[in-house]
Coordinates of C-alpha atoms in Angstrom, one line a residue:
X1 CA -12.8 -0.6 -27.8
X2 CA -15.1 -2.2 -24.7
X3 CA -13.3 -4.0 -21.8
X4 CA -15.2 -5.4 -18.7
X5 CA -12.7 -6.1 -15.8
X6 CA -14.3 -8.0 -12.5
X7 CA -12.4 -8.8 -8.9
X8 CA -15.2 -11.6 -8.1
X9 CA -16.5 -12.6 -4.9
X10 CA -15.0 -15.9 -4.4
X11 CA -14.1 -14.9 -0.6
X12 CA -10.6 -15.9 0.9
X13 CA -8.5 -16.3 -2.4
X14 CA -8.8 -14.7 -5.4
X15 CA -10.6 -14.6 -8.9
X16 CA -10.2 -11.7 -11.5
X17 CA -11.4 -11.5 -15.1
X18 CA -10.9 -9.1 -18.0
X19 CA -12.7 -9.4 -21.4
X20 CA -11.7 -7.2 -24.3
X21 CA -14.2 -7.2 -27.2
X22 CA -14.6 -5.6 -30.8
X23 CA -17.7 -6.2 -32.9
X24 CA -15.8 -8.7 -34.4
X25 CA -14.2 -10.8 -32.0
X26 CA -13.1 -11.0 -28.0
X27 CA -10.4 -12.0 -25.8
X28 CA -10.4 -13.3 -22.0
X29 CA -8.3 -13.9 -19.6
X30 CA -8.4 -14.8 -16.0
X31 CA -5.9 -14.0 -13.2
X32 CA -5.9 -16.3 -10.2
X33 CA -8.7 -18.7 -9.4
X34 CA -9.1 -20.2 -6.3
X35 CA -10.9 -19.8 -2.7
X36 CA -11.3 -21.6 1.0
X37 CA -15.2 -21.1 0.0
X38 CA -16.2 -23.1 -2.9
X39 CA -19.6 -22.5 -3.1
X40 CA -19.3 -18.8 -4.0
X41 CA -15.8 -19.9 -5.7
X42 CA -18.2 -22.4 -7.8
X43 CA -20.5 -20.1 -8.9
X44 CA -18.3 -17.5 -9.9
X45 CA -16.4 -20.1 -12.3
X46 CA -19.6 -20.8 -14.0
X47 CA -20.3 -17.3 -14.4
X48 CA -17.2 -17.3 -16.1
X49 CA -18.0 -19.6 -18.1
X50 CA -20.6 -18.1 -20.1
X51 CA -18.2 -15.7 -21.4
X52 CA -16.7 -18.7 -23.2
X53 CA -13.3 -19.6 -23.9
X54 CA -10.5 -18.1 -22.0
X55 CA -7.7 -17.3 -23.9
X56 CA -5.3 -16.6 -21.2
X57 CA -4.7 -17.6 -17.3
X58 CA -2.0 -16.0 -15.2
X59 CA -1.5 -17.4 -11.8
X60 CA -0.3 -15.3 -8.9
X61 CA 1.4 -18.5 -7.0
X62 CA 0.3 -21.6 -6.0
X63 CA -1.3 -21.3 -2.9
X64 CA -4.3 -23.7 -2.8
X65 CA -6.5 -20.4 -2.0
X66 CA -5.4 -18.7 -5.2
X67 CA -5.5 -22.0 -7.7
X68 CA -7.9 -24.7 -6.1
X69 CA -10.7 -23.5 -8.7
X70 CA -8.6 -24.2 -11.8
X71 CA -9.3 -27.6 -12.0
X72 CA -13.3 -27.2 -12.4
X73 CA -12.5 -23.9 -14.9
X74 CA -10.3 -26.4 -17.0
X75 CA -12.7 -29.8 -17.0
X76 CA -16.0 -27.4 -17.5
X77 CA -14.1 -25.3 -20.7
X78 CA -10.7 -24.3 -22.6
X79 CA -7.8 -22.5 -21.9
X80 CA -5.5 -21.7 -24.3
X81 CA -2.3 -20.7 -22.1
X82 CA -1.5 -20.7 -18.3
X83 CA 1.2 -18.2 -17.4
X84 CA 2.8 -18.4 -14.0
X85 CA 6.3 -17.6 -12.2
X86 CA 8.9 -20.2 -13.0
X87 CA 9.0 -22.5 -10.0
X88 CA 12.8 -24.1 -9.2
X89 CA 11.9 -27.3 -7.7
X90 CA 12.7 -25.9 -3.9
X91 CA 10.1 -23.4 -4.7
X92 CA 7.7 -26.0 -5.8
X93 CA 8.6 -27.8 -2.0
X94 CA 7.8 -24.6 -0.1
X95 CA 4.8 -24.7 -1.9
X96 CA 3.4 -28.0 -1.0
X97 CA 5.1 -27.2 3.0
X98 CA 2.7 -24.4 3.1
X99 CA -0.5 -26.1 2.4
X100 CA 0.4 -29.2 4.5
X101 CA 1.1 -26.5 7.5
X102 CA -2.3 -25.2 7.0
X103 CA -4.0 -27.8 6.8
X104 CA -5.0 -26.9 2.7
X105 CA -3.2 -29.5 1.1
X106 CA -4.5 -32.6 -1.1
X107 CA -3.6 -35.0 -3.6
X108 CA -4.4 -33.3 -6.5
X109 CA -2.6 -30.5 -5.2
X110 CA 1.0 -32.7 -4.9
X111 CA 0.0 -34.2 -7.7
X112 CA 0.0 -31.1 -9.9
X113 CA 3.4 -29.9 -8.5
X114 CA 4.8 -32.7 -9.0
X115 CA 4.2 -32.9 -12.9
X116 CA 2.4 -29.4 -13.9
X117 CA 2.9 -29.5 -17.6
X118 CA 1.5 -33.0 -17.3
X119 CA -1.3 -31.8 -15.2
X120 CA -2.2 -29.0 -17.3
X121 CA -2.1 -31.5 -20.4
X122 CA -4.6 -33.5 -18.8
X123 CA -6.8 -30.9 -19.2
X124 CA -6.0 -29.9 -22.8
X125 CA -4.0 -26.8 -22.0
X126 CA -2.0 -26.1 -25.0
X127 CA 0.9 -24.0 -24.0
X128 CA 2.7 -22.7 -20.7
X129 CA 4.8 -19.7 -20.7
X130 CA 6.9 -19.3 -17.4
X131 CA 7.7 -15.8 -16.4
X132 CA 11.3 -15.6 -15.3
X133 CA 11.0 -13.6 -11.6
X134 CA 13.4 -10.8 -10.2
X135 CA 15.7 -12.4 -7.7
X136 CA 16.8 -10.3 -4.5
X137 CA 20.2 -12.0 -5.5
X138 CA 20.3 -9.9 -8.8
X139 CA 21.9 -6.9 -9.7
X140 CA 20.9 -3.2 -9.4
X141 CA 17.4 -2.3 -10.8
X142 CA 18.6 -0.8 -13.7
X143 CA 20.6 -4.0 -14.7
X144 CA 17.4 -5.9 -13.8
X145 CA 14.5 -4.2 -15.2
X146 CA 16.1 -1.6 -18.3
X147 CA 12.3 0.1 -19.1
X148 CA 10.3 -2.1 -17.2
X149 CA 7.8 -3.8 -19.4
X150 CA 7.9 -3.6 -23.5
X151 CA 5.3 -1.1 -24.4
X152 CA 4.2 -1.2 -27.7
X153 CA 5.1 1.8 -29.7
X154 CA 1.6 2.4 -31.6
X155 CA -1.8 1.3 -30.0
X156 CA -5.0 2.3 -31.9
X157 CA -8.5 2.6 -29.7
X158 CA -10.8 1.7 -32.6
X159 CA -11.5 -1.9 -32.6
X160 CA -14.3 -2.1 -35.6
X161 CA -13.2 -4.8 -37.9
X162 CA -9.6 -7.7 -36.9
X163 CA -9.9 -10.5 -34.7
X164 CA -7.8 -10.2 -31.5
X165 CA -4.8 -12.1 -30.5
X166 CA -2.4 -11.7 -27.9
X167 CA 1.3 -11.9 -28.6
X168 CA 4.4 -11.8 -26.6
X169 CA 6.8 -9.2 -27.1
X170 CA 9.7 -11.4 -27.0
X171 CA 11.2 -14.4 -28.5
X172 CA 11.2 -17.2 -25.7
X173 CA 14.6 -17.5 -23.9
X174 CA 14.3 -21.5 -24.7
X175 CA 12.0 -23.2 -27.3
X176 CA 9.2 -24.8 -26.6
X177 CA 10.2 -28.1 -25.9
X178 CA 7.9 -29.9 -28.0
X179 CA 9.8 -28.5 -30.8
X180 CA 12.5 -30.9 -30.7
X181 CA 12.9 -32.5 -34.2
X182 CA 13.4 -36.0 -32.6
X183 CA 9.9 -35.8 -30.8
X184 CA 7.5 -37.7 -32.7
X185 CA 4.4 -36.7 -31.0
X186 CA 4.1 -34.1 -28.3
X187 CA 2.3 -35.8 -25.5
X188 CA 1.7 -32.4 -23.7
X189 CA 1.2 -28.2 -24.1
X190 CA 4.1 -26.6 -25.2
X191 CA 6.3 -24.9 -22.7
X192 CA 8.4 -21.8 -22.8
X193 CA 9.9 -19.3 -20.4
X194 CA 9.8 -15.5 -20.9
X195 CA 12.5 -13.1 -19.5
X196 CA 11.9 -10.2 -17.1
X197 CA 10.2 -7.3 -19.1
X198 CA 8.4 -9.5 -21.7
X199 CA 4.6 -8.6 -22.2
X200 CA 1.3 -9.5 -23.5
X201 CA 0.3 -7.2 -26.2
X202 CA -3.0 -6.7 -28.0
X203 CA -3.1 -7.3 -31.9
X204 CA -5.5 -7.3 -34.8
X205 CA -5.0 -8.2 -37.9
X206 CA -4.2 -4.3 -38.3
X207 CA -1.6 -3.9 -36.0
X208 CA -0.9 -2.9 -32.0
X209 CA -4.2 -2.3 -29.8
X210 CA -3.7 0.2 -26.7
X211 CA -4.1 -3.1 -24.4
X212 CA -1.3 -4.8 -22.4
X213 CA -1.0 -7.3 -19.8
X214 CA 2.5 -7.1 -18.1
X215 CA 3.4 -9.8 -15.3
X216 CA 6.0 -9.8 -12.9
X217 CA 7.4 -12.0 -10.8
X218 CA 9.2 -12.4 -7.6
X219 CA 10.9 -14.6 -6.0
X220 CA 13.9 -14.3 -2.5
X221 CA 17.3 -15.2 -3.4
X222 CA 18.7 -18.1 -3.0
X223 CA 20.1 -17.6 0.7
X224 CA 17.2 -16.7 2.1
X225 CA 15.6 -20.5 1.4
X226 CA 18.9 -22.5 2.1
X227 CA 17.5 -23.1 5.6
X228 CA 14.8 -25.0 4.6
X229 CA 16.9 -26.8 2.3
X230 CA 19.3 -27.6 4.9
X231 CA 16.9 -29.4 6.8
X232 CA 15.4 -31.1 4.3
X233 CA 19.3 -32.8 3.8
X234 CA 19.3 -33.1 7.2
X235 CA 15.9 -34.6 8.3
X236 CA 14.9 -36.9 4.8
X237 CA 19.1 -37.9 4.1
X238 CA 18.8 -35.9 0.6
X239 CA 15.2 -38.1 -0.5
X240 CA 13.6 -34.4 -1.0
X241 CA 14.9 -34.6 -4.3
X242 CA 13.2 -37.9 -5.4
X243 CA 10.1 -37.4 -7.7
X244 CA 7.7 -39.4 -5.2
X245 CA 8.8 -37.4 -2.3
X246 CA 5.5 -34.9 -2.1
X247 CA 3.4 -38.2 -2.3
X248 CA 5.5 -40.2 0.2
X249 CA 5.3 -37.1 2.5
X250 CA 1.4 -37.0 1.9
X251 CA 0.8 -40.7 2.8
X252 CA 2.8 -41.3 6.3
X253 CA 1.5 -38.3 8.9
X254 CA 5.1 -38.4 10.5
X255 CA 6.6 -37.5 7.0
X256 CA 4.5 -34.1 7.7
X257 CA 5.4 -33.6 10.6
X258 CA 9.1 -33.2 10.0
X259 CA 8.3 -32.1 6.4
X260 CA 6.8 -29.2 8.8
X261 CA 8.8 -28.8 10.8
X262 CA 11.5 -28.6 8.3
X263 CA 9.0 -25.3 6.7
X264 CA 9.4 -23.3 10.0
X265 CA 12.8 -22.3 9.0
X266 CA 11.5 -19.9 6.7
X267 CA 7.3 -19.5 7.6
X268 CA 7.3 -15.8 8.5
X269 CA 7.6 -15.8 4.4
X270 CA 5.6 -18.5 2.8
X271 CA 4.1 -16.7 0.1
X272 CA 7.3 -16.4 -1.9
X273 CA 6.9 -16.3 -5.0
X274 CA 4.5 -14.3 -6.5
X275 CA 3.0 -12.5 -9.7
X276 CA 1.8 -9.9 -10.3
X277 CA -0.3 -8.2 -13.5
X278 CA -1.0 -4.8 -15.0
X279 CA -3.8 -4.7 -17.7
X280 CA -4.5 -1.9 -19.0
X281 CA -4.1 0.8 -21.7
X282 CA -0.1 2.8 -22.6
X283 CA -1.4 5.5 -24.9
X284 CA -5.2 6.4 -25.0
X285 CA -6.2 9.4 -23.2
X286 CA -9.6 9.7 -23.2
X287 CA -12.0 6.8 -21.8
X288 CA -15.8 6.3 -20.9
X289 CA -16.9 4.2 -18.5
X290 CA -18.7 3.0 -15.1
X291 CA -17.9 1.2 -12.0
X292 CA -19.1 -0.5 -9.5
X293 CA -19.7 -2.4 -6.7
X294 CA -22.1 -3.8 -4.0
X295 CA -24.4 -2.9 -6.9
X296 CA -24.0 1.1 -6.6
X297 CA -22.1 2.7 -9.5
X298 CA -18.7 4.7 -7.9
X299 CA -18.5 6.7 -10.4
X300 CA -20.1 7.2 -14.3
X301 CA -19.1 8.2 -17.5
X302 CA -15.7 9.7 -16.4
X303 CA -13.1 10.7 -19.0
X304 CA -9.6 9.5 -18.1
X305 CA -6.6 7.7 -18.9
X306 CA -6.1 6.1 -16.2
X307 CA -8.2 3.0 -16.3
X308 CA -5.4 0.0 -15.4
X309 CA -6.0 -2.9 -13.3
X310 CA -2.9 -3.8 -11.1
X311 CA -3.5 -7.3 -9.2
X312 CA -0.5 -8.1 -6.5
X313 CA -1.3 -12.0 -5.8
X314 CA 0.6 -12.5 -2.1
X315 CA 3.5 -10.6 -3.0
X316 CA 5.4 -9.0 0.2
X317 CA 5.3 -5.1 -0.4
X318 CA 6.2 -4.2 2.9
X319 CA 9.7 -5.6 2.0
X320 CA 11.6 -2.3 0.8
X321 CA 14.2 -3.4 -1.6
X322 CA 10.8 -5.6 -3.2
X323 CA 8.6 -2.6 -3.1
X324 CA 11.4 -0.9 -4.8
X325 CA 11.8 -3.4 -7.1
X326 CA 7.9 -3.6 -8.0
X327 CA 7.5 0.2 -8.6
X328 CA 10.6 0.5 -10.4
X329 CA 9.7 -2.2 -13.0
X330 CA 5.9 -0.3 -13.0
X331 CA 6.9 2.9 -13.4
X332 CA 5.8 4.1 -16.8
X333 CA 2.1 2.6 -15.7
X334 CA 1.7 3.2 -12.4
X335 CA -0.6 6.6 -13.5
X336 CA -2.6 4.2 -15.9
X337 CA -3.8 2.6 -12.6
X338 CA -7.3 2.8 -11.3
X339 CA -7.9 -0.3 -9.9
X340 CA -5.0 -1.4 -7.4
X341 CA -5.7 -5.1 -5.6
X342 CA -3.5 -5.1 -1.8
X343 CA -1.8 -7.6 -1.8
X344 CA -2.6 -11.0 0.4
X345 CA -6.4 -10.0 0.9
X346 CA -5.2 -6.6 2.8
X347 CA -2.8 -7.8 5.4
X348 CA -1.0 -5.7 6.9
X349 CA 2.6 -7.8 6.9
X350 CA 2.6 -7.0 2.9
X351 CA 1.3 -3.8 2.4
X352 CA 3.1 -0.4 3.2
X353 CA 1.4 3.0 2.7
X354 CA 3.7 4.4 0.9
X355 CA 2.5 2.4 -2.3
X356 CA -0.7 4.4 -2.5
X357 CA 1.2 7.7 -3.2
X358 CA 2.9 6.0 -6.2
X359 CA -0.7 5.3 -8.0
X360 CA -1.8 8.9 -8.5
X361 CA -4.2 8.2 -10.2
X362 CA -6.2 5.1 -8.7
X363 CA -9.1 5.8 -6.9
X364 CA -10.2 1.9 -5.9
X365 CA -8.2 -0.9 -3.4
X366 CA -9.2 -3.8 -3.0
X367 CA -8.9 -6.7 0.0
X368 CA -10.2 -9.6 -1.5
X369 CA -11.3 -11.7 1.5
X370 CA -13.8 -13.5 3.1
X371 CA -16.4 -12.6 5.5
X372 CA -15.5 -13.7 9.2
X373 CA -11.9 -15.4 8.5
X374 CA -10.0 -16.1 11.1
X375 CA -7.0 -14.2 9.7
X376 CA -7.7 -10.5 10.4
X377 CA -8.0 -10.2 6.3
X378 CA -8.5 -7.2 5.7
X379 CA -6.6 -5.6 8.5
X380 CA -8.0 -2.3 10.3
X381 CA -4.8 -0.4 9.7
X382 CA -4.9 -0.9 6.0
X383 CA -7.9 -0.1 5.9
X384 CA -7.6 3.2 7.3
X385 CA -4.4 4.3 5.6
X386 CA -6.2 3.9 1.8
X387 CA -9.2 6.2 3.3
X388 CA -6.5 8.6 4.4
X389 CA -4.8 8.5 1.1
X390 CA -8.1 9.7 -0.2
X391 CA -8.8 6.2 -2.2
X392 CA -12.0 4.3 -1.7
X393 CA -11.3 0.9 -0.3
X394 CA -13.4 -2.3 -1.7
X395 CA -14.1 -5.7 0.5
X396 CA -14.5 -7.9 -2.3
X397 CA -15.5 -11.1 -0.1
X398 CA -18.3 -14.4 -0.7
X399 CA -21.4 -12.2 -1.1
X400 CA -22.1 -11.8 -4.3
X401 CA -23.4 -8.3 -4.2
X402 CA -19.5 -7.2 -3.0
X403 CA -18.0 -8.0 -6.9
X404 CA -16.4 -5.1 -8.2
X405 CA -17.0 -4.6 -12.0
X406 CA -15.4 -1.4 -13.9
X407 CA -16.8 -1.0 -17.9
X408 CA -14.7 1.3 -20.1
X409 CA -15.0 2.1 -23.9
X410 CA -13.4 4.6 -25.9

């Protein structure tokens, strides 16, 4: 088995890439693909591209600086399924209210929340799965999370003959909705939503592969955004729930004003709802492989088993009862991590130390950010307290020399 796994250097956003290949076959996927600089965003989409088709992309959130690349990956090759956290439709308005505060947002942008699985089918996507997220309204983390992810049971590391697929580990809890009988032609991808604990496991025609990608998802309870709804009742008379809202906002400059001011309520947490992603290996033991970055390997030919890639998107780990929640649902993985990504390019408001002492095993962090940014990405402290947790920390920013690439085979 060979796997190449990349954090490139698209600068303030994010762009990752895993490829899995066996002398007879490959699979890709991509997780998050976006940046506020598009030229080294551009060119790290077309070196993407010469890997061929993607097979899967998992989006973090929908901040523009995490998804404003998808667009040119989609009308320059294929993907065959998008997986992101289900969005409710107020999540889809906090969204939108975050961009326009910051200045990000665009037509294209409204346009895709508005209609995503039209969106997407504009660009020949052919399915969606939505990842049900934990709720800080649910229950107690046992009630929520059982095991954490499904593991498969069996995982071989020879990869010499089978072409590999991806499947989910459950049934969808709806069916795709272009499998209604009465549909005569599905005009769009096919759409499904996955429970909590559901994961993306490698196949050959064989059997199980020791590969998994495992998403979660977060989202705050209900209570915490009913200010923002409130004033949305209050200041557009209940119109937020029309289908051209976004647009009529967009076109008349006092519509955003309110529509911003209305976003206030809740700004001190705007990234929230987030994904994140393990991938990596449940079983094997013994691995060979480089890394490195700024063109200098790290380390070379090492034998472990801990070789896992864990990307955060934005999600707020300084929060306790989410931090909780995260490591509880990652237990059973969190010594397969090498690679840990901070979450929101390092900033200090979503990182806690106490995370590094749960990833025993992980000897990279990464800030993915952009040189000279005028948010303080990645901040000092951070900085400091993965060096004193004896972890080497990585600035993954726009130069291109700054990628961090990690090569493993077994």
């Amino acid at each position: 088995m060979k796997v190449t796994l990349t954090q490139h250097p698209v600068g303030q956003g994010g762009l990752m890439s895993g490829i899995l290949t066996s002398d007879a076959s490959s699979f890709h996927w991509v997780y998050d693909c976006g940046s506020n600089q598009t030229s080294a965003l551009k060119r790290e989409i077309d070196c993407i591209k010469t890997r061929g088709h993607v097979d899967f992309l998992f989006l973090s959130h929908l901040d523009s600086d995490h998804v404003n690349g998808i667009d040119r990956l989609l009308s320059e090759g294929t993907v065959t399924e998008i997986v992101l956290p289900y969005l409710n439709d107020i999540d889809r308005l906090v969204a939108a209210a975050h961009d326009i505060t910051t200045g990000a947002i665009t037509g294209s942008f409204l346009t895709f929340l508005t209609d995503i699985e039209g969106w997407f089918a504009a660009r020949g996507v052919e399915r969606i799965s939505y990842i049900m997220p934990n709720n800080d309204d649910d229950g107690s983390e046992e009630d929520r999370f059982g095991d954490g992810p499904d593991l498969p049971k069996d995982g071989k590391e020879d990869l010499r003959e089978g072409k590999i697929k991806a499947k989910w580990s459950r049934k969808a809890i709806n069916p795709p909705l272009d499998s209604d009988p009465h549909r005569e032609e599905p005009t769009g991808p096919s759409t499904q939503r996955m429970e909590m604990g559901t994961s993306l496991q490698m196949i050959d025609d064989r059997g199980p592969l020791d590969w998994l990608l495992a998403p979660y998802a977060h989202r705050p309870s209900d209570q915490a955004l009913a200010a923002f709804e409130a004033a949305l009742k209050s200041k557009f008379h209940g119109k937020h729930n029309n289908p051209d809202f976004l647009a009529d906002v967009l076109r008349h400059p006092n519509n955003r004003k309110v529509f911003r001011d209305c976003y206030d309520h809740i700004w001190s947490d705007h990234n929230l709802v987030s994904m994140a992603l393990y991938a990596g290996p449940i079983h094997t033991r013994k691995w060979h492989g480089n890394c490195e970055l700024n063109s200098h390997q790290l380390w070379r030919y090492r034998h472990t088993n801990a070789i896992g890639w864990l990307s955060t998107g934005d999600m707020h780990l300084n929060i306790g009862r989410r931090r909780s929640a995260f490591l509880k649902y990652y237990g059973k993985l969190l010594d397969k991590v090498n690679v840990f990504v901070l979450p929101h390019h390092g900033a200090h408001r979503n990182f806690e130390s106490s995370l590094l002492s749960k990833l025993p095993n992980a000897t990279q962090c990464i800030a993915a950010a952009g040189t000279n940014n005028s948010y303080g990405h990645p901040d000092e402290g951070v900085i400091r307290a993965v060096i004193a947790n004896g972890k080497h920390f990585a600035w993954v920013n726009d130069e291109i020399h700054s990628a961090l690439q990690c090569k493993y085979c077994t």
